[in-house]
PDB file of C-alpha atoms in Angstrom:
ATOM      1  CA  LEU Q 123      90.330 115.829 137.768  1.00 38.00           C
ATOM      2  CA  ALA Q 124      91.732 116.984 134.471  1.00 41.00           C
ATOM      3  CA  GLU Q 125      89.383 116.917 131.530  1.00 45.00           C
ATOM      4  CA  LYS Q 126      90.202 114.470 128.803  1.00 48.00           C
ATOM      5  CA  SER Q 127      91.351 116.177 125.636  1.00 49.00           C
ATOM      6  CA  ILE Q 128      89.466 115.172 122.501  1.00 52.00           C
ATOM      7  CA  MET Q 129      90.948 115.304 119.032  1.00 52.00           C
ATOM      8  CA  SER Q 130      88.541 114.133 116.387  1.00 71.00           C
ATOM      9  CA  SER Q 131      91.168 113.311 113.776  1.00 85.00           C
ATOM     10  CA  ILE Q 132      94.862 113.015 113.054  1.00 84.00           C
ATOM     11  CA  ARG Q 133      95.841 113.589 109.444  1.00 82.00           C
ATOM     12  CA  ILE Q 134      99.428 113.055 108.434  1.00 78.00           C
ATOM     13  CA  PHE Q 135     100.369 113.697 104.819  1.00 78.00           C
ATOM     14  CA  TYR Q 136     103.869 113.205 103.447  1.00 74.00           C
ATOM     15  CA  GLY Q 137     105.076 113.055 107.052  1.00 67.00           C
ATOM     16  CA  ARG Q 138     108.624 112.639 108.098  1.00 72.00           C
ATOM     17  CA  SER Q 139     109.184 109.998 110.760  1.00 75.00           C
ATOM     18  CA  ALA Q 140     109.939 112.455 113.572  1.00 81.00           C
ATOM     19  CA  GLU Q 141     106.788 114.484 112.862  1.00 80.00           C
ATOM     20  CA  VAL Q 142     104.597 111.390 112.690  1.00 81.00           C
ATOM     21  CA  LYS Q 143     106.010 110.011 115.954  1.00 86.00           C
ATOM     22  CA  SER Q 144     105.575 113.284 117.801  1.00 88.00           C
ATOM     23  CA  ARG Q 145     101.938 113.713 116.709  1.00 85.00           C
ATOM     24  CA  LEU Q 146     101.025 110.154 117.676  1.00 88.00           C
ATOM     25  CA  GLN Q 147     102.903 110.347 121.000  1.00 91.00           C
ATOM     26  CA  ALA Q 148     101.210 113.660 121.844  1.00 88.00           C
ATOM     27  CA  ALA Q 149      97.771 112.146 121.240  1.00 87.00           C
ATOM     28  CA  LEU Q 150      98.647 109.165 123.455  1.00 89.00           C
ATOM     29  CA  GLU Q 151     100.089 111.328 126.239  1.00 89.00           C
ATOM     30  CA  ARG Q 152      97.034 113.590 126.296  1.00 85.00           C
ATOM     31  CA  GLY Q 153      94.699 110.604 126.231  1.00 82.00           C
ATOM     32  CA  ASP Q 154      92.929 111.926 123.165  1.00 78.00           C
ATOM     33  CA  ASP Q 155      90.039 110.030 121.660  1.00 80.00           C
ATOM     34  CA  VAL Q 156      90.865 109.970 117.973  1.00 85.00           C
ATOM     35  CA  SER Q 157      87.952 109.066 115.755  1.00 89.00           C
ATOM     36  CA  THR Q 158      89.903 109.248 112.468  1.00 91.00           C
ATOM     37  CA  LEU Q 159      93.517 108.445 111.690  1.00 90.00           C
ATOM     38  CA  GLU Q 160      94.522 109.259 108.121  1.00 90.00           C
ATOM     39  CA  VAL Q 161      98.086 108.627 106.976  1.00 86.00           C
ATOM     40  CA  ARG Q 162      99.278 109.268 103.414  1.00 85.00           C
ATOM     41  CA  GLU Q 163     102.588 108.701 101.688  1.00 83.00           C
ATOM     42  CA  THR Q 164     104.505 107.962 104.852  1.00 79.00           C
ATOM     43  CA  VAL Q 165     106.917 105.154 105.651  1.00 79.00           C
ATOM     44  CA  LEU Q 166     105.562 103.329 108.670  1.00 85.00           C
ATOM     45  CA  GLU Q 167     108.598 102.282 110.636  1.00 87.00           C
ATOM     46  CA  ASP Q 168     108.134  99.717 113.398  1.00 91.00           C
ATOM     47  CA  GLU Q 169     108.092 102.434 116.066  1.00 92.00           C
ATOM     48  CA  ILE Q 170     105.329 104.334 114.237  1.00 89.00           C
ATOM     49  CA  ILE Q 171     103.270 101.159 113.811  1.00 91.00           C
ATOM     50  CA  ASP Q 172     103.634 100.479 117.556  1.00 94.00           C
ATOM     51  CA  LEU Q 173     102.266 103.967 118.298  1.00 92.00           C
ATOM     52  CA  ILE Q 174      99.347 103.543 115.878  1.00 92.00           C
ATOM     53  CA  VAL Q 175      98.509 100.150 117.401  1.00 93.00           C
ATOM     54  CA  GLU Q 176      98.645 101.607 120.922  1.00 93.00           C
ATOM     55  CA  LEU Q 177      96.424 104.508 119.873  1.00 91.00           C
ATOM     56  CA  ILE Q 178      93.859 102.118 118.385  1.00 92.00           C
ATOM     57  CA  TRP Q 179      93.822  99.813 121.433  1.00 91.00           C
ATOM     58  CA  LYS Q 180      93.726 102.625 124.014  1.00 86.00           C
ATOM     59  CA  GLY Q 181      91.462 104.999 122.170  1.00 76.00           C
ATOM     60  CA  ASN Q 182      88.275 104.910 120.256  1.00 76.00           C
ATOM     61  CA  VAL Q 183      89.647 105.089 116.704  1.00 89.00           C
ATOM     62  CA  GLU Q 184      86.739 104.375 114.390  1.00 91.00           C
ATOM     63  CA  THR Q 185      88.294 105.127 111.008  1.00 94.00           C
ATOM     64  CA  VAL Q 186      91.780 104.399 109.693  1.00 93.00           C
ATOM     65  CA  GLN Q 187      92.866 105.335 106.196  1.00 92.00           C
ATOM     66  CA  LEU Q 188      96.296 104.228 104.966  1.00 89.00           C
ATOM     67  CA  ASP Q 189      97.196 105.579 101.535  1.00 87.00           C
ATOM     68  CA  ASP Q 190     100.556 104.760  99.987  1.00 83.00           C
ATOM     69  CA  CYS Q 191     102.126 103.825 103.322  1.00 81.00           C
ATOM     70  CA  GLY Q 192     104.916 101.303 103.182  1.00 78.00           C
ATOM     71  CA  ALA Q 193     105.970  98.980 106.010  1.00 82.00           C
ATOM     72  CA  TYR Q 194     107.938  95.810 106.629  1.00 82.00           C
ATOM     73  CA  MET Q 195     105.961  92.597 106.944  1.00 81.00           C
ATOM     74  CA  ASN Q 196     106.980  91.610 110.456  1.00 87.00           C
ATOM     75  CA  LYS Q 197     105.615  91.296 114.007  1.00 89.00           C
ATOM     76  CA  GLN Q 198     104.527  94.953 114.049  1.00 90.00           C
ATOM     77  CA  ALA Q 199     102.562  94.478 110.829  1.00 84.00           C
ATOM     78  CA  ILE Q 200     100.735  91.494 112.373  1.00 86.00           C
ATOM     79  CA  GLU Q 201      99.891  93.609 115.421  1.00 91.00           C
ATOM     80  CA  MET Q 202      98.670  96.357 113.105  1.00 89.00           C
ATOM     81  CA  ALA Q 203      96.411  93.835 111.320  1.00 87.00           C
ATOM     82  CA  ARG Q 204      94.876  92.783 114.646  1.00 89.00           C
ATOM     83  CA  ALA Q 205      94.435  96.373 115.816  1.00 92.00           C
ATOM     84  CA  LEU Q 206      92.812  97.521 112.556  1.00 92.00           C
ATOM     85  CA  GLY Q 207      90.184  94.846 113.082  1.00 90.00           C
ATOM     86  CA  ASN Q 208      89.121  96.831 116.144  1.00 91.00           C
ATOM     87  CA  CYS Q 209      88.195  99.850 113.984  1.00 93.00           C
ATOM     88  CA  LYS Q 210      84.795 100.274 112.328  1.00 94.00           C
ATOM     89  CA  HIS Q 211      85.994 101.692 109.007  1.00 96.00           C
ATOM     90  CA  VAL Q 212      89.276 100.909 107.236  1.00 95.00           C
ATOM     91  CA  SER Q 213      90.536 102.140 103.882  1.00 93.00           C
ATOM     92  CA  LEU Q 214      93.675 100.609 102.342  1.00 90.00           C
ATOM     93  CA  SER Q 215      95.404 101.600  99.137  1.00 85.00           C
ATOM     94  CA  GLU Q 216      98.921 100.289  98.965  1.00 69.00           C
ATOM     95  CA  PRO Q 217     100.363  96.842  98.230  1.00 68.00           C
ATOM     96  CA  THR Q 218     102.006  96.463 101.663  1.00 66.00           C
ATOM     97  CA  PHE Q 219      98.699  96.347 103.485  1.00 76.00           C
ATOM     98  CA  LEU Q 220      96.985  94.428 100.728  1.00 75.00           C
ATOM     99  CA  SER Q 221      99.462  91.573 100.763  1.00 77.00           C
ATOM    100  CA  LYS Q 222      98.397  88.013 101.443  1.00 76.00           C
ATOM    101  CA  PHE Q 223     100.464  88.175 104.645  1.00 75.00           C
ATOM    102  CA  PHE Q 224      98.471  91.130 105.984  1.00 83.00           C
ATOM    103  CA  LEU Q 225      94.998  90.946 104.470  1.00 86.00           C
ATOM    104  CA  GLU Q 226      93.894  87.500 105.606  1.00 84.00           C
ATOM    105  CA  ARG Q 227      95.080  88.076 109.205  1.00 84.00           C
ATOM    106  CA  PHE Q 228      93.378  91.462 109.283  1.00 89.00           C
ATOM    107  CA  LEU Q 229      89.968  90.167 108.185  1.00 90.00           C
ATOM    108  CA  ALA Q 230      90.143  87.014 110.296  1.00 87.00           C
ATOM    109  CA  SER Q 231      90.831  89.022 113.467  1.00 86.00           C
ATOM    110  CA  ALA Q 232      88.387  91.862 112.735  1.00 91.00           C
ATOM    111  CA  THR Q 233      85.621  91.972 115.309  1.00 90.00           C
ATOM    112  CA  LYS Q 234      84.328  95.536 114.921  1.00 92.00           C
ATOM    113  CA  LEU Q 235      85.050  96.153 111.249  1.00 94.00           C
ATOM    114  CA  GLN Q 236      81.945  97.329 109.400  1.00 96.00           C
ATOM    115  CA  THR Q 237      83.343  98.975 106.258  1.00 96.00           C
ATOM    116  CA  LEU Q 238      86.413  98.011 104.247  1.00 95.00           C
ATOM    117  CA  ARG Q 239      87.502 100.064 101.236  1.00 95.00           C
ATOM    118  CA  ILE Q 240      90.320  98.818  99.040  1.00 92.00           C
ATOM    119  CA  GLN Q 241      91.791 100.902  96.228  1.00 89.00           C
ATOM    120  CA  ASP Q 242      94.408  99.024  94.257  1.00 87.00           C
ATOM    121  CA  LEU Q 243      95.081  96.231  91.818  1.00 88.00           C
ATOM    122  CA  LEU Q 244      94.350  92.942  93.567  1.00 90.00           C
ATOM    123  CA  LEU Q 245      96.386  90.093  92.136  1.00 89.00           C
ATOM    124  CA  GLU Q 246      95.258  86.479  92.426  1.00 92.00           C
ATOM    125  CA  GLU Q 247      96.989  85.723  95.758  1.00 91.00           C
ATOM    126  CA  GLN Q 248      95.591  88.936  97.255  1.00 90.00           C
ATOM    127  CA  VAL Q 249      92.088  88.050  96.042  1.00 93.00           C
ATOM    128  CA  GLU Q 250      92.531  84.583  97.605  1.00 93.00           C
ATOM    129  CA  ALA Q 251      93.531  86.178 100.933  1.00 91.00           C
ATOM    130  CA  LEU Q 252      90.574  88.562 100.754  1.00 93.00           C
ATOM    131  CA  ALA Q 253      88.181  85.687  99.984  1.00 94.00           C
ATOM    132  CA  LYS Q 254      89.546  83.566 102.881  1.00 93.00           C
ATOM    133  CA  GLY Q 255      89.291  86.527 105.221  1.00 92.00           C
ATOM    134  CA  LEU Q 256      85.714  87.213 104.122  1.00 94.00           C
ATOM    135  CA  LYS Q 257      84.765  83.590 104.813  1.00 92.00           C
ATOM    136  CA  SER Q 258      85.860  83.877 108.447  1.00 90.00           C
ATOM    137  CA  ASN Q 259      84.775  87.484 109.107  1.00 92.00           C
ATOM    138  CA  LYS Q 260      81.486  88.011 110.927  1.00 92.00           C
ATOM    139  CA  SER Q 261      81.325  91.795 111.322  1.00 94.00           C
ATOM    140  CA  LEU Q 262      81.855  93.339 107.876  1.00 95.00           C
ATOM    141  CA  HIS Q 263      78.755  95.042 106.436  1.00 96.00           C
ATOM    142  CA  THR Q 264      80.191  96.972 103.459  1.00 97.00           C
ATOM    143  CA  LEU Q 265      82.982  96.006 101.081  1.00 96.00           C
ATOM    144  CA  ASP Q 266      83.955  98.834  98.735  1.00 96.00           C
ATOM    145  CA  LEU Q 267      86.082  97.694  95.803  1.00 95.00           C
ATOM    146  CA  SER Q 268      84.806 100.390  93.451  1.00 92.00           C
ATOM    147  CA  ARG Q 269      88.277 101.800  92.888  1.00 88.00           C
ATOM    148  CA  SER Q 270      90.027  98.450  92.578  1.00 91.00           C
ATOM    149  CA  ARG Q 271      90.972  96.212  89.717  1.00 90.00           C
ATOM    150  CA  ILE Q 272      90.393  92.580  90.586  1.00 92.00           C
ATOM    151  CA  GLU Q 273      92.317  89.884  88.790  1.00 88.00           C
ATOM    152  CA  ARG Q 274      90.101  86.911  89.742  1.00 91.00           C
ATOM    153  CA  MET Q 275      86.501  87.807  90.434  1.00 94.00           C
ATOM    154  CA  ASP Q 276      85.468  84.133  90.625  1.00 95.00           C
ATOM    155  CA  ILE Q 277      87.668  83.597  93.702  1.00 95.00           C
ATOM    156  CA  LEU Q 278      86.310  86.740  95.343  1.00 95.00           C
ATOM    157  CA  ALA Q 279      82.733  85.628  94.626  1.00 95.00           C
ATOM    158  CA  GLN Q 280      83.291  82.465  96.705  1.00 94.00           C
ATOM    159  CA  GLY Q 281      84.391  84.500  99.733  1.00 93.00           C
ATOM    160  CA  ILE Q 282      81.514  86.933  99.344  1.00 94.00           C
ATOM    161  CA  HIS Q 283      79.015  84.086  99.010  1.00 94.00           C
ATOM    162  CA  GLU Q 284      80.175  82.484 102.274  1.00 93.00           C
ATOM    163  CA  ASN Q 285      80.141  85.747 104.284  1.00 93.00           C
ATOM    164  CA  LYS Q 286      76.834  86.012 106.170  1.00 90.00           C
ATOM    165  CA  SER Q 287      77.240  89.569 107.519  1.00 93.00           C
ATOM    166  CA  LEU Q 288      78.036  91.370 104.242  1.00 95.00           C
ATOM    167  CA  LYS Q 289      75.125  93.576 103.179  1.00 95.00           C
ATOM    168  CA  CYS Q 290      76.635  95.932 100.593  1.00 96.00           C
ATOM    169  CA  ILE Q 291      79.293  95.383  97.940  1.00 95.00           C
ATOM    170  CA  LYS Q 292      80.495  98.257  95.770  1.00 96.00           C
ATOM    171  CA  LEU Q 293      82.272  97.221  92.588  1.00 90.00           C
TER     172      LEU Q 293
END
């Protein structure tokens, strides 16, 4: 029996599509357990999202950090939202993944999510999506909004109030 290769983290900064694909495919082919996936300033094409989703579902990815990563809001983005809910810690800092389309689905489907960190300006419709997601989420322990600007705190307060699992809020 071949030993399973373990890679504790994959960090991709300013990656070109070919480089990103090859690193993700290599981790999948080797059967690596990836505890942290950090992607910054990279365009997430559908094929890359599919690889990230597969890595999350097949592996044991605990932490995903997406900083300034753009993507189309389509079927792959919905799959990404569902997969991210299977991670314990998620950090998002880009409007694509903070859209109403993405955010509410992500939180509603999250079953293992313990920590969510958001770093961006949250407009009213995004705050509404976050609040709705918080109402239905039963796993989130920590919500870190300390590096965010929130347009409607009253709407967010309603979602926080109705979430029974939330133990720590950083503003």
